[in-house]
mmCIF file of C-alpha atoms and ligand atoms in Angstrom:
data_model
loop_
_atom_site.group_PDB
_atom_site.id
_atom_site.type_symbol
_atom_site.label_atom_id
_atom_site.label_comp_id
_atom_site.label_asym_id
_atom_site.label_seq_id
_atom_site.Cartn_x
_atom_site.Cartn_y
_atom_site.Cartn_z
ATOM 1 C CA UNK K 71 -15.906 -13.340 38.290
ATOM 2 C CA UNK K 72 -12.674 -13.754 36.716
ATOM 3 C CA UNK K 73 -10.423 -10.377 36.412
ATOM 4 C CA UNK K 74 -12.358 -9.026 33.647
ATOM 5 C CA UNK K 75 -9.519 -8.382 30.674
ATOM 6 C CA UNK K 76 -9.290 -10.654 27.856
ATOM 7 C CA UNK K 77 -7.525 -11.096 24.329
ATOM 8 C CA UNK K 78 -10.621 -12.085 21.568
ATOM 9 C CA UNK K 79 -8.763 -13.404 18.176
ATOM 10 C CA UNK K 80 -11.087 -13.572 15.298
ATOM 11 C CA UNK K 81 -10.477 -16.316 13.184
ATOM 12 C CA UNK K 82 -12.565 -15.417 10.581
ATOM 13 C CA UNK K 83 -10.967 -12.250 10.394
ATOM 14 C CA UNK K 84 -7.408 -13.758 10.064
ATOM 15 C CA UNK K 85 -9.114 -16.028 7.027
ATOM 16 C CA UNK K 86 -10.162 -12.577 5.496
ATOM 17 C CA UNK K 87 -7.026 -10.837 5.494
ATOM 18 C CA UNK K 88 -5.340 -13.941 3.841
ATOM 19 C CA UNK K 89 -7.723 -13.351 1.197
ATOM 20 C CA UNK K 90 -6.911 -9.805 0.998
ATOM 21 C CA UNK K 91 -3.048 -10.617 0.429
ATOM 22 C CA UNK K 92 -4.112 -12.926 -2.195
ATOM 23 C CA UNK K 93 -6.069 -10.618 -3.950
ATOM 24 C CA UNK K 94 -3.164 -8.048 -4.625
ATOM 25 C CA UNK K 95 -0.486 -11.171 -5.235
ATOM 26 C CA UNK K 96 -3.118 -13.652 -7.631
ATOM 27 C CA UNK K 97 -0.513 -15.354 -9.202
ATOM 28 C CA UNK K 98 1.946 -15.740 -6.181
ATOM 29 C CA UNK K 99 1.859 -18.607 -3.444
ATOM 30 C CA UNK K 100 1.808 -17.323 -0.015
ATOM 31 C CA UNK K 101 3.784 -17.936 2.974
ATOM 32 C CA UNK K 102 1.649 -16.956 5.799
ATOM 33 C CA UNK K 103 4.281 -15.273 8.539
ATOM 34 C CA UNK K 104 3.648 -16.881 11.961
ATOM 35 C CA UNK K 105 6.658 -16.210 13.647
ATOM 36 C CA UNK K 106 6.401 -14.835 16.962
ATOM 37 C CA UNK K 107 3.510 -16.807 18.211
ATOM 38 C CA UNK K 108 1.928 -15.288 14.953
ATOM 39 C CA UNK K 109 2.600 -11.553 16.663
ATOM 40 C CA UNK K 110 1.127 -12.782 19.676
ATOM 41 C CA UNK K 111 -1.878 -14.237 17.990
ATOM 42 C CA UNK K 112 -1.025 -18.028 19.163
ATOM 43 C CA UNK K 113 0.966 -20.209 16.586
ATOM 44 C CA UNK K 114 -1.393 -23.010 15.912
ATOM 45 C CA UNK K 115 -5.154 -21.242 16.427
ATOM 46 C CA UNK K 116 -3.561 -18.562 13.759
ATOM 47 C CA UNK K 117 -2.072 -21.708 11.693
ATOM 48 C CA UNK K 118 -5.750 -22.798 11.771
ATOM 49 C CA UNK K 119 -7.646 -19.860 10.806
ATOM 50 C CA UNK K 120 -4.978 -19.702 7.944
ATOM 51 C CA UNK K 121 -4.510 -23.471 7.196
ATOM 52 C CA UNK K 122 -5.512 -22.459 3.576
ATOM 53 C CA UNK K 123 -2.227 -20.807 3.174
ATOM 54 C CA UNK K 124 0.249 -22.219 0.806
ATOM 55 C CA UNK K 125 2.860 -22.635 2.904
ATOM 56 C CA UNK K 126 3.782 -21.014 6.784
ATOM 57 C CA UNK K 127 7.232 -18.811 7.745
ATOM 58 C CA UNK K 128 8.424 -18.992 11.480
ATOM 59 C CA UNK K 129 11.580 -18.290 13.000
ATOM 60 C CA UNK K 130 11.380 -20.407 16.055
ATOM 61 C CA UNK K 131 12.544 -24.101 15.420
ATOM 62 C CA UNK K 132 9.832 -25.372 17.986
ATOM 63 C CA UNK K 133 7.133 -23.592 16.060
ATOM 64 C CA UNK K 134 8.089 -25.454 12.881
ATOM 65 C CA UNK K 135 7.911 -28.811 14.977
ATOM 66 C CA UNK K 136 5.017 -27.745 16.208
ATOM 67 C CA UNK K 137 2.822 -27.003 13.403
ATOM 68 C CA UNK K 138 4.366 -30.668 11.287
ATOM 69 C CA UNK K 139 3.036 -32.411 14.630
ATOM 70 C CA UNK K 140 -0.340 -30.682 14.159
ATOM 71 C CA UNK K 141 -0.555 -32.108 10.508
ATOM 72 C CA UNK K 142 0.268 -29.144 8.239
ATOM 73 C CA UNK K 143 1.463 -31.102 5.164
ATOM 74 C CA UNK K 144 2.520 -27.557 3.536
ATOM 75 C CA UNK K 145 5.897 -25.690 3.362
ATOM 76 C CA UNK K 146 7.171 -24.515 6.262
ATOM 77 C CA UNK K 147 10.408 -22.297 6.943
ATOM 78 C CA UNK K 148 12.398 -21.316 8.843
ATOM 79 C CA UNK K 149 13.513 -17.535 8.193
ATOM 80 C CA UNK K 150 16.878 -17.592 9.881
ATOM 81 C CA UNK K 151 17.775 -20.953 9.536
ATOM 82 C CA UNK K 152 18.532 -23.470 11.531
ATOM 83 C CA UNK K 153 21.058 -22.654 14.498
ATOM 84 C CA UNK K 154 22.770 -26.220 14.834
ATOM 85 C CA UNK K 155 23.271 -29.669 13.133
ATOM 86 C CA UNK K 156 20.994 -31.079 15.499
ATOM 87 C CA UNK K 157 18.102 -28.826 13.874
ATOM 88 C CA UNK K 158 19.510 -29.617 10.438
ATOM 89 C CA UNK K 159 19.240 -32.642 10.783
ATOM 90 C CA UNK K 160 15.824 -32.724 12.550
ATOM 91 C CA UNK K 161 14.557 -30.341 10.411
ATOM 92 C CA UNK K 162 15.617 -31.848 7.205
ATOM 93 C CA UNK K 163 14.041 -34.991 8.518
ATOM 94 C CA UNK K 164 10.486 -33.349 8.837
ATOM 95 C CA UNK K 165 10.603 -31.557 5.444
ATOM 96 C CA UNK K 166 11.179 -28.288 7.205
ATOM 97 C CA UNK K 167 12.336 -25.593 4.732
ATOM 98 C CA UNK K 168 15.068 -23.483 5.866
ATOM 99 C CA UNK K 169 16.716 -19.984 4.694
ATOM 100 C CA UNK K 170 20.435 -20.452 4.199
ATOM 101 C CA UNK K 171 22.079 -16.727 4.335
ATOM 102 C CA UNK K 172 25.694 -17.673 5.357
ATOM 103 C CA UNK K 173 28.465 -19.086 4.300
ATOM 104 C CA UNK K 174 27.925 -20.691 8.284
ATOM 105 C CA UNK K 175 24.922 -22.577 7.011
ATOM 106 C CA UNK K 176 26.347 -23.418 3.890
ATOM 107 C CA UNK K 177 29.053 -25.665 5.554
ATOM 108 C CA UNK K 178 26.514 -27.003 8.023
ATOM 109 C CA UNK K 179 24.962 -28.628 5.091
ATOM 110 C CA UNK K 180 27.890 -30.527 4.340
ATOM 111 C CA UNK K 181 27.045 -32.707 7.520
ATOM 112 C CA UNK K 182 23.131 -33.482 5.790
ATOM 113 C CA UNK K 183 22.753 -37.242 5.919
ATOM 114 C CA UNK K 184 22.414 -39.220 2.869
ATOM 115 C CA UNK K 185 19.008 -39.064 0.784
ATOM 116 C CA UNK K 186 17.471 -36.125 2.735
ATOM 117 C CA UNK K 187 16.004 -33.325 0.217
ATOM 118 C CA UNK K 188 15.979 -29.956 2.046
ATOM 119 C CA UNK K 189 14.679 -27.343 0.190
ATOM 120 C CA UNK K 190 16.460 -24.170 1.093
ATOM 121 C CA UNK K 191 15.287 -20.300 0.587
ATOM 122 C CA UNK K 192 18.428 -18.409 -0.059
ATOM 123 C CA UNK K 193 18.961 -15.416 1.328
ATOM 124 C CA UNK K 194 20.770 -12.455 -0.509
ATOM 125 C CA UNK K 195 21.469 -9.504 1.099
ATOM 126 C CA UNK K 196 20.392 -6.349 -1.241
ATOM 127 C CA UNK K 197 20.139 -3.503 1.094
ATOM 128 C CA UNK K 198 18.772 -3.919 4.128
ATOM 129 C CA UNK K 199 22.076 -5.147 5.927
ATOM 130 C CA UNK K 200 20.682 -7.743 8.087
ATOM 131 C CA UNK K 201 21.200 -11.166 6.996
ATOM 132 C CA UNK K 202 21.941 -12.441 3.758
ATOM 133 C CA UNK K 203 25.070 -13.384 1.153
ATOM 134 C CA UNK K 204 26.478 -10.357 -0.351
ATOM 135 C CA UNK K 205 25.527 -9.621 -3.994
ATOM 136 C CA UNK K 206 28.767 -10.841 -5.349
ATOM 137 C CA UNK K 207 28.716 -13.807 -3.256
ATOM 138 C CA UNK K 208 24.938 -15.113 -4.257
ATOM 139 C CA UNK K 209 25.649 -17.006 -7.259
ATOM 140 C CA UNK K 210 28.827 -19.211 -5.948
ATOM 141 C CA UNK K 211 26.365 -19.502 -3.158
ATOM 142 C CA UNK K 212 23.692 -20.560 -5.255
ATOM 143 C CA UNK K 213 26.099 -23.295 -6.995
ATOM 144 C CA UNK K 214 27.149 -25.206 -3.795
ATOM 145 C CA UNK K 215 23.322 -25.411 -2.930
ATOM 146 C CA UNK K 216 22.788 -27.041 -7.082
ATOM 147 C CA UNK K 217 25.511 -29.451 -6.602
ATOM 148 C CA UNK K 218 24.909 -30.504 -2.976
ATOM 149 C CA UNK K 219 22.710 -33.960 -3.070
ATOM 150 C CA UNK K 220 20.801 -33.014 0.131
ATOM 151 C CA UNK K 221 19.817 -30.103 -1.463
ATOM 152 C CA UNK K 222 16.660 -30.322 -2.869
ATOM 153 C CA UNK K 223 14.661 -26.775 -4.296
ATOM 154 C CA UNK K 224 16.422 -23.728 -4.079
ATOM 155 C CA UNK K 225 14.322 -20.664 -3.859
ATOM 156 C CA UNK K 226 16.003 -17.183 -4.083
ATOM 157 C CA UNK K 227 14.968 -14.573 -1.561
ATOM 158 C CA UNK K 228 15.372 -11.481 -0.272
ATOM 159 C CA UNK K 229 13.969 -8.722 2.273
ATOM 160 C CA UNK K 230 13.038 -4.924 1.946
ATOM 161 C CA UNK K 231 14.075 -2.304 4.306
ATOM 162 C CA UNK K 232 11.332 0.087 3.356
ATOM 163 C CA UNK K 233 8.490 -0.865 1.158
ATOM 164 C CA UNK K 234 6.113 0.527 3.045
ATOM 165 C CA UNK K 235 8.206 4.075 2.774
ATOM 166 C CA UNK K 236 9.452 6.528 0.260
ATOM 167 C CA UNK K 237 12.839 4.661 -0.486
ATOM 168 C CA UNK K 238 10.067 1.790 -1.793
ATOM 169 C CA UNK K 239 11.630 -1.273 -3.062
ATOM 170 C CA UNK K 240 13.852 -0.616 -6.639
ATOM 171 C CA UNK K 241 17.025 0.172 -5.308
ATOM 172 C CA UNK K 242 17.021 -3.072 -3.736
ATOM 173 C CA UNK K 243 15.243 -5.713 -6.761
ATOM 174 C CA UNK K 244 17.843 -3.769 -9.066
ATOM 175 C CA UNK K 245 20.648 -5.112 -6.321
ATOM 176 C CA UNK K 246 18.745 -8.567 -6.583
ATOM 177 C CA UNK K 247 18.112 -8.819 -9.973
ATOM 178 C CA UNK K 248 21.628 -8.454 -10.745
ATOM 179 C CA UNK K 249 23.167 -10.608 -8.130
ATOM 180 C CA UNK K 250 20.976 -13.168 -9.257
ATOM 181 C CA UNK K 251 20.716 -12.861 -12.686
ATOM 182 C CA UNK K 252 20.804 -15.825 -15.097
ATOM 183 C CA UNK K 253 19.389 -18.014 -12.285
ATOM 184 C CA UNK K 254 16.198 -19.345 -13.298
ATOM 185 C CA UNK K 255 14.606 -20.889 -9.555
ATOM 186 C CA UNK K 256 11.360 -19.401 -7.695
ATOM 187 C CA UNK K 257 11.829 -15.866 -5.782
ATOM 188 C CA UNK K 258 10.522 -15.092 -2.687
ATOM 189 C CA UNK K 259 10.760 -11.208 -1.806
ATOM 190 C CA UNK K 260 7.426 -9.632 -0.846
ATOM 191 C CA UNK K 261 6.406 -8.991 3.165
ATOM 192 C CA UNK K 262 3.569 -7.573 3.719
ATOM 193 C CA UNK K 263 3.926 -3.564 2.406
ATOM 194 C CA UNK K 264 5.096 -5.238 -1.030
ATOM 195 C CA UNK K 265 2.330 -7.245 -1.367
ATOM 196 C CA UNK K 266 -0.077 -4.555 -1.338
ATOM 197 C CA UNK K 267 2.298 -2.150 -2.975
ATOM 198 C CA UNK K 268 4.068 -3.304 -4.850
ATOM 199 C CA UNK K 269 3.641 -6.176 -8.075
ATOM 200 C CA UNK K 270 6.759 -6.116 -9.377
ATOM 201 C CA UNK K 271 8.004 -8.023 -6.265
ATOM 202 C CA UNK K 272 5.212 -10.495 -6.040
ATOM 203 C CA UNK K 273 7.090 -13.711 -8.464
ATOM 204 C CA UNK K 274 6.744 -16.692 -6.452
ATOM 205 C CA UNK K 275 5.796 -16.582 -2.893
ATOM 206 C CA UNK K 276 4.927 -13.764 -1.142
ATOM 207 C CA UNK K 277 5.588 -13.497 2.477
ATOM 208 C CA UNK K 278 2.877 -11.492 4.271
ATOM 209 C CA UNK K 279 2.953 -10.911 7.927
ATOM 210 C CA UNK K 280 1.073 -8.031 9.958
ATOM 211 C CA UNK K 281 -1.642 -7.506 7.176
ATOM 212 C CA UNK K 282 -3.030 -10.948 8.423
ATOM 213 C CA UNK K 283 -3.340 -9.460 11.432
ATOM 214 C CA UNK K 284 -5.234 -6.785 10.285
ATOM 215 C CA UNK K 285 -2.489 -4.062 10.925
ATOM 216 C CA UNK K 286 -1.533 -1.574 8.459
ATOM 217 C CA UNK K 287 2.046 -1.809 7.123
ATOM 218 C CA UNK K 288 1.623 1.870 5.962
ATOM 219 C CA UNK K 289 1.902 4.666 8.183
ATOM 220 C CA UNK K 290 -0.148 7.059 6.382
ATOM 221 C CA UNK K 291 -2.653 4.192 4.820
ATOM 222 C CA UNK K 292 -5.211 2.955 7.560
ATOM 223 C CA UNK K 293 -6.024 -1.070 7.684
ATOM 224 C CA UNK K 294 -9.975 -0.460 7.140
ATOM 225 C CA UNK K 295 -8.733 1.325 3.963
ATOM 226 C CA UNK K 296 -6.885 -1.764 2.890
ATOM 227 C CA UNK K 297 -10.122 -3.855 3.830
ATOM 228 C CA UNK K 298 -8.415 -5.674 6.718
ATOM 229 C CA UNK K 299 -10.060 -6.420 9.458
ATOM 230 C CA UNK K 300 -8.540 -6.260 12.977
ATOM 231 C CA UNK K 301 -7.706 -9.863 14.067
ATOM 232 C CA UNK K 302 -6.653 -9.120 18.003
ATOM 233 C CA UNK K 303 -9.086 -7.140 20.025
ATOM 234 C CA UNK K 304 -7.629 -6.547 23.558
ATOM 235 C CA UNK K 305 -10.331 -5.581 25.903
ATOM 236 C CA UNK K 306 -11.287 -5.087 29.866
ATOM 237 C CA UNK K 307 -13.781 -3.362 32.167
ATOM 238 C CA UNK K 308 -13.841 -0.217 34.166
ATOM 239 C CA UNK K 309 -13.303 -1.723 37.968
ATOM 240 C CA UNK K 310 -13.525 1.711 40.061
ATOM 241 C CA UNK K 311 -13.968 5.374 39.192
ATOM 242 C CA UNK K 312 -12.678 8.474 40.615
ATOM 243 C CA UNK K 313 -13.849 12.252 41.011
ATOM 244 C CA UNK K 314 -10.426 14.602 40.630
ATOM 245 C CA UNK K 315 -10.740 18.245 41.749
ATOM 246 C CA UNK K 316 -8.718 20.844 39.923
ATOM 247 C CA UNK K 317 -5.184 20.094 40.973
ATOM 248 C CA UNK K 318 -5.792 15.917 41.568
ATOM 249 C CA UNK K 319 -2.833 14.369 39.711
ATOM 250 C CA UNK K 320 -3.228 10.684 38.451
ATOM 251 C CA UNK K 321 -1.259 7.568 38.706
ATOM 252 C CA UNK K 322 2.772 7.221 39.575
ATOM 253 C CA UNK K 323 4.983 10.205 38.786
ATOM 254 C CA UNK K 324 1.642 12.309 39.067
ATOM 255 C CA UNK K 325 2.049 12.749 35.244
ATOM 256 C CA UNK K 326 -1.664 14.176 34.915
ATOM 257 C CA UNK K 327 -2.663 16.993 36.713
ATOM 258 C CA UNK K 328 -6.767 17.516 36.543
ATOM 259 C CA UNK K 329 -7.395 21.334 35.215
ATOM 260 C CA UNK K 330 -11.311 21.254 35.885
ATOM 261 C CA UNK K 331 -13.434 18.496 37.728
ATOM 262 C CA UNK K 332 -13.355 14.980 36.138
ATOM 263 C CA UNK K 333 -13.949 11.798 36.259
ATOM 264 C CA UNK K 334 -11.991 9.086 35.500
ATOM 265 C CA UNK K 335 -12.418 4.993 35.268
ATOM 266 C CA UNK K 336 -9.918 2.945 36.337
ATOM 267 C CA UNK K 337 -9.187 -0.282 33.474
ATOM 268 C CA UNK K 338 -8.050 -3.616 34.575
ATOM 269 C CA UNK K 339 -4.994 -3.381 32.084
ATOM 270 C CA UNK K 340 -1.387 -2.734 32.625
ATOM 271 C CA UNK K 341 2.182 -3.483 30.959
ATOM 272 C CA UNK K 342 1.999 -6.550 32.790
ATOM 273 C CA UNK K 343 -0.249 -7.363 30.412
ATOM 274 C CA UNK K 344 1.375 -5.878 26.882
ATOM 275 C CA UNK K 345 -0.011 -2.458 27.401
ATOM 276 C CA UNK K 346 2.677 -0.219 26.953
ATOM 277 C CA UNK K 347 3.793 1.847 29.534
ATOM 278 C CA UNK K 348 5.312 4.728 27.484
ATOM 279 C CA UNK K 349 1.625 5.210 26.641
ATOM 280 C CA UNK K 350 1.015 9.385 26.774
ATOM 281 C CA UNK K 351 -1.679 11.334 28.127
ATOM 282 C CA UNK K 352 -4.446 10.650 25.174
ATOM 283 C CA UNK K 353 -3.836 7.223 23.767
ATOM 284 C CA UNK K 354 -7.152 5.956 22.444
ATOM 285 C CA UNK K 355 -9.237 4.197 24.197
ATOM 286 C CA UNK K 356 -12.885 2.797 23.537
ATOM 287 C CA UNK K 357 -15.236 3.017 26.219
ATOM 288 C CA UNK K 358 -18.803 1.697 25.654
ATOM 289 C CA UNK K 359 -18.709 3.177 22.519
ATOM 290 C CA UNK K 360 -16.996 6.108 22.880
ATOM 291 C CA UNK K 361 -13.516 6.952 22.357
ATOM 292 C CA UNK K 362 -11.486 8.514 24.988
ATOM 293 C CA UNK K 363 -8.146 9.110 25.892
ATOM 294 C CA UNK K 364 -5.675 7.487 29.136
ATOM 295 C CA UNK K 365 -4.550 9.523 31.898
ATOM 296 C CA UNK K 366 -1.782 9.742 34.055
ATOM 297 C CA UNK K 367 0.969 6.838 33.349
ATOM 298 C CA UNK K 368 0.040 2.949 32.536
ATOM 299 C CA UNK K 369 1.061 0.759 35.471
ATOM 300 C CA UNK K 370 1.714 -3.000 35.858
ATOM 301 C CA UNK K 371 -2.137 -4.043 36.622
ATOM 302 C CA UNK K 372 -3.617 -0.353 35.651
ATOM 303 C CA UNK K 373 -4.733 2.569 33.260
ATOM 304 C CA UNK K 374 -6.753 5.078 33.829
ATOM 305 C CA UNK K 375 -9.282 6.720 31.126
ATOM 306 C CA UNK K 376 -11.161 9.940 30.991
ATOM 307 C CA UNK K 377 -14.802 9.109 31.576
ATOM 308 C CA UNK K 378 -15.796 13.205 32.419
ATOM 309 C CA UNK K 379 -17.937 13.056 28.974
ATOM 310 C CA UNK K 380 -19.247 9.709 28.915
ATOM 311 C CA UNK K 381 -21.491 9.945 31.611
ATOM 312 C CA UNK K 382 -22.996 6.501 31.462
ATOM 313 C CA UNK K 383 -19.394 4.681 32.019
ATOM 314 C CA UNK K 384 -18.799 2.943 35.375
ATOM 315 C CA UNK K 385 -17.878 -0.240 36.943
ATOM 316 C CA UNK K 386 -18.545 -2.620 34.801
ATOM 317 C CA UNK K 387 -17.872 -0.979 31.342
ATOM 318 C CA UNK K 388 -16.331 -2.231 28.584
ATOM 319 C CA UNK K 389 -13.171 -0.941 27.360
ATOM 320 C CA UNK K 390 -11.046 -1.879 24.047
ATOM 321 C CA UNK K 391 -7.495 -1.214 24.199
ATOM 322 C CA UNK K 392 -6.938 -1.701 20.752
ATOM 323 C CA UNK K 393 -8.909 -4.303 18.179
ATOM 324 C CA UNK K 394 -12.725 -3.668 16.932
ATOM 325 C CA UNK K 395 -13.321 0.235 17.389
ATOM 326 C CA UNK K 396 -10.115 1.173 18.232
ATOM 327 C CA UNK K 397 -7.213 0.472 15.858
ATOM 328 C CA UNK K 398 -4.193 -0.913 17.075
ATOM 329 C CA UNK K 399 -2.435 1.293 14.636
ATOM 330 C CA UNK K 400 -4.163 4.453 15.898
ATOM 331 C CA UNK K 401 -2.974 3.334 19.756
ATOM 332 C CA UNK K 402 0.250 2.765 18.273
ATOM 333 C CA UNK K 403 1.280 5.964 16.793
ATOM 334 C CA UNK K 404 0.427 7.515 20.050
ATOM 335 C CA UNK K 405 2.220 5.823 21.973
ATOM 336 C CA UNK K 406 5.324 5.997 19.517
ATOM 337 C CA UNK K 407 5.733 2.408 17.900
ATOM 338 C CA UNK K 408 3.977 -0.039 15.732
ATOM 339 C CA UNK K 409 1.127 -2.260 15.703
ATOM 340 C CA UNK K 410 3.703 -4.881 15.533
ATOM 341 C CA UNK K 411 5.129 -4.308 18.795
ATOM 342 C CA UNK K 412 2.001 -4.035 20.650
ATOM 343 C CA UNK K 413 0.723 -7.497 19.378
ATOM 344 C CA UNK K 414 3.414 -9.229 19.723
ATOM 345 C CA UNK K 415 3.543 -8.015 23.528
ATOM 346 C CA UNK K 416 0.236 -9.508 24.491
ATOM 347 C CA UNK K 417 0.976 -11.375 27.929
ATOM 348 C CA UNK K 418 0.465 -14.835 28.921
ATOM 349 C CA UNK K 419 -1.272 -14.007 31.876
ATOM 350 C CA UNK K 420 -4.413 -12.542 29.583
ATOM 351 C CA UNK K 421 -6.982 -15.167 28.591
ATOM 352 C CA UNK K 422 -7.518 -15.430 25.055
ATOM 353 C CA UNK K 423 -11.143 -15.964 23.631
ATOM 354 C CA UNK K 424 -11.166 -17.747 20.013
ATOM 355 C CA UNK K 425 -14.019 -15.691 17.725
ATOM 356 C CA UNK K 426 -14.889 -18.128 14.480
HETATM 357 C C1 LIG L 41 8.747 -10.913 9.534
HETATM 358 C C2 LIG L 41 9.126 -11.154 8.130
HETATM 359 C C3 LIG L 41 8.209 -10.981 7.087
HETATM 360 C C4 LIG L 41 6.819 -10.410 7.299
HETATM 361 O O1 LIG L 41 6.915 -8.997 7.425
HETATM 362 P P1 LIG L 41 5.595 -8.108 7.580
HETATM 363 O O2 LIG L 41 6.102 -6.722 7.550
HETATM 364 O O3 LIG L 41 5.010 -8.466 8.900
HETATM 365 O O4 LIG L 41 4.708 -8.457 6.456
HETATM 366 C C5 LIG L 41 8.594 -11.337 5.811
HETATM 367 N N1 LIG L 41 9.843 -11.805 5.567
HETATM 368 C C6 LIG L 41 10.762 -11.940 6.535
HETATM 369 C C7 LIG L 41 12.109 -12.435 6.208
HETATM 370 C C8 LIG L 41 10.448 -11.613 7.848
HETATM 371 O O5 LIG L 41 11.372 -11.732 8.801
#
C-alpha cells in the first residue's frame, strides 16, 4: 500500500463555483484565475473543470503556452505581462493577452512585428501600490496603446487592495474612474471579494480566483455560506497511535505537554507536504467524522491529532486536513494565514485523485 495521503480535486465542484461567480456578475464575462498551478489545483485539470469560462488569467508564461497547446481557443492573460521580447513576441504570436502596467512594457511593444494584434489589459494603479501606471499617467498610456498597429483591444483594468475588508472598493473606482474617464473600452476590475460584493465593479470581465476554489475571500463570511463548495480536499490515515501519561510531551520542541492520559494518532502528513508547520496546538482536523485538534508541532512527514475522545480511531483512519468536513478556511485562521496560502502549498510529492 502506497503511503496513504492524497490530494482529491473535485471537478464538479470547481464547475459549481464558476457558476456561483456568474451568478453575482450575470452580465460580466469571466476570467477564471489559474495562476499558480490554479492555487495548487493543477493548471490544465482546473482549466478543464472550468473550460466553460470565458476567458483564463495566469501569471506564468508557460501556463499560457500550456493551456493554447491544450486547445483553449478563449482569452488568455497574462497578469504581469510578459518579461521579455522573446515572450512578446511568442505570446503575441499565440493570441496571448497580456497586462501592460509600465511604461517598460509600453516600449517593448515598439519591437511587435508587423500585423500581430495583441490585445492588452492595461493596468492602472488606483491604490493598491503594486503594479500599474499612475492615475495621471493612464490616459497618455492609453493613447500609445490606440495608435500602436500591433495593438489590437485595449481593456482597462485595475486591482483592489481590500474588497473583501472595511476600506471596500470606492476609494479606489473613484481613483479609476477619474484616471480613466472619457475612455470608452471594456474594464476589468473585480477578483474574487468584488464579485460577490460588490456590483458596481463587475463592467466587463470579472476576474475571480479563490472562490473557484471554494475558499472564502471574506474573513468573517464562511464559503458554505456563499454556496461554494470546497474544490481541494487534502486527506491521509492514522499510521500509529500513542498512549501519553500526564507529563508525555509530543513531537520536536516538546511543544505539547499531556495534562491527563491521552491518546493520540499519528497522520501521514507533514510540511513536506504543504501542511504548515506554524500549525498551533488545536488546528482542525477531521478524523472519521469527528473533528479534533493537532498536537505538539507539524513535522516534515508528521502530525499528530488528539484521538482521547474518538475512541474508534486507529491505524487505518481517515483524516482530512482541510477540504470536505473541514474547511480550509477554518484550518487557516488557526494556523494564522489564508486559504490561499495553504492551497497553493500543496506538494508535488502528494498524489492527486481527480473527483468528476
Ligand atoms: C490573483 C489575482 C486575482 C484573483 O484574486 P482572488 O482574490 O483570488 O479572487 C485577480 N486579479 C489579479 C490581478 C490577480 O493577481
Amino acid at each position: 500500500m502506497p503511503r496513504p495521503i492524497n490530494a482529491t480535486i473535485d471537478s464538479a465542484a470547481l464547475a459549481h463555483n464558476l457558476g456561483i461567480a456568474r451568478a453575482h456578475a450575470p452580465h460580466a464575462k469571466v476570467f477564471a484565475v489559474i495562476k499558480a498551478n490554479a492555487y495548487g489545483h493543477g493548471l490544465l485539470r482546473a482549466a478543464a473543470a472550468l473550460r466553460a469560462a470565458d476567458g483564463f488569467a495566469v501569471v506564468e508564461f508557460d501556463a499560457a503556452l500550456r493551456l493554447r497547446a491544450a486547445g483553449y481557443a478563449q482569452r488568455i492573460v497574462l497578469l504581469e505581462g510578459f518579461f521579455d521580447r522573446r515572450e512578446l513576441a511568442e505570446g503575441a504570436a499565440r493570441r496571448i493577452a497580456t497586462v501592460v502596467h509600465c511604461e517598460e512594457q509600453l516600449r517593448m511593444l515598439d519591437g511587435l512585428a508587423a500585423g500581430t494584434r495583441l490585445d492588452v489589459l492595461l493596468k492602472i494603479n488606483s491604490g493598491m501600490n503594486r503594479l500599474g501606471f499612475a492615475p495621471e499617467a493612464a490616459g497618455a498610456a492609453y493613447s500609445r496603446l490606440q495608435a500602436h498597429p500591433g495593438v489590437g483591444k485595449v481593456t482597462l483594468m485595475t486591482h483592489f487592495a481590500d474588497a473583501d475588508g472595511a476600506r471596500g472598493v470606492d476609494w479606489q473606482l473613484e481613483t479609476f474612474e477619474r484616471a480613466v474617464a472619457g475612455i470608452a473600452a471594456p474594464r476589468s476590475l473585480a477578483n474574487s471579494a468584488a464579485t460577490l460584493r460588490h456590483p458596481a465593479t463587475h463592467f466587463d470581465w470579472v476576474r475571480p480566483g479563490i472562490l473557484l476554489y471554494g475558499s472564502s475571500p471574506f474573513p468573517e463570511v464562511s464559503a458554505a455560506t456563499l454556496g461554494l463548495k470546497p474544490a481541494m480536499t487534502l486527506a491521509s490515515e492514522i499510521i500509529a497511535t500513542c498512549d501519553l501519561k500526564p507529563g508525555d510531551t509530543v513531537g520536536y520542541g516538546g511543544l505539547f505537554r499531556a495534562e491527563h492520559p491521552m491518546r493520540i494518532g499519528i497522520v501521514a502528513c507533514g510540511y513536506a507536504d504543504g501542511y504548515p508547520r506554524h500549525a498551533p496546538n488545536g488546528t482542525p482536523v477531521l478524523v472519521g467524522d469527528r473533528l479534533s485538534g493537532t498536537v505538539g508541532r507539524v513535522s516534515m512527514d508528521k502530525l499528530c491529532v488528539d484521538i482521547t475522545h474518538i475512541p474508534g480511531a486507529g491505524i487505518g483512519t481517515r483524516v482530512v486536513l482541510w477540504g470536505e468536513g473541514n474547511p480550509i478556511d477554518d484550518v487557516a485562521l488557526a494556523a494564522g494565514t489564508v486559504g490561499y496560502e495553504l492551497m497553493c502549498a500543496l506538494a508535488a510529492r502528494v498524489p492527486v485523485i481527480e473527483k468528476h
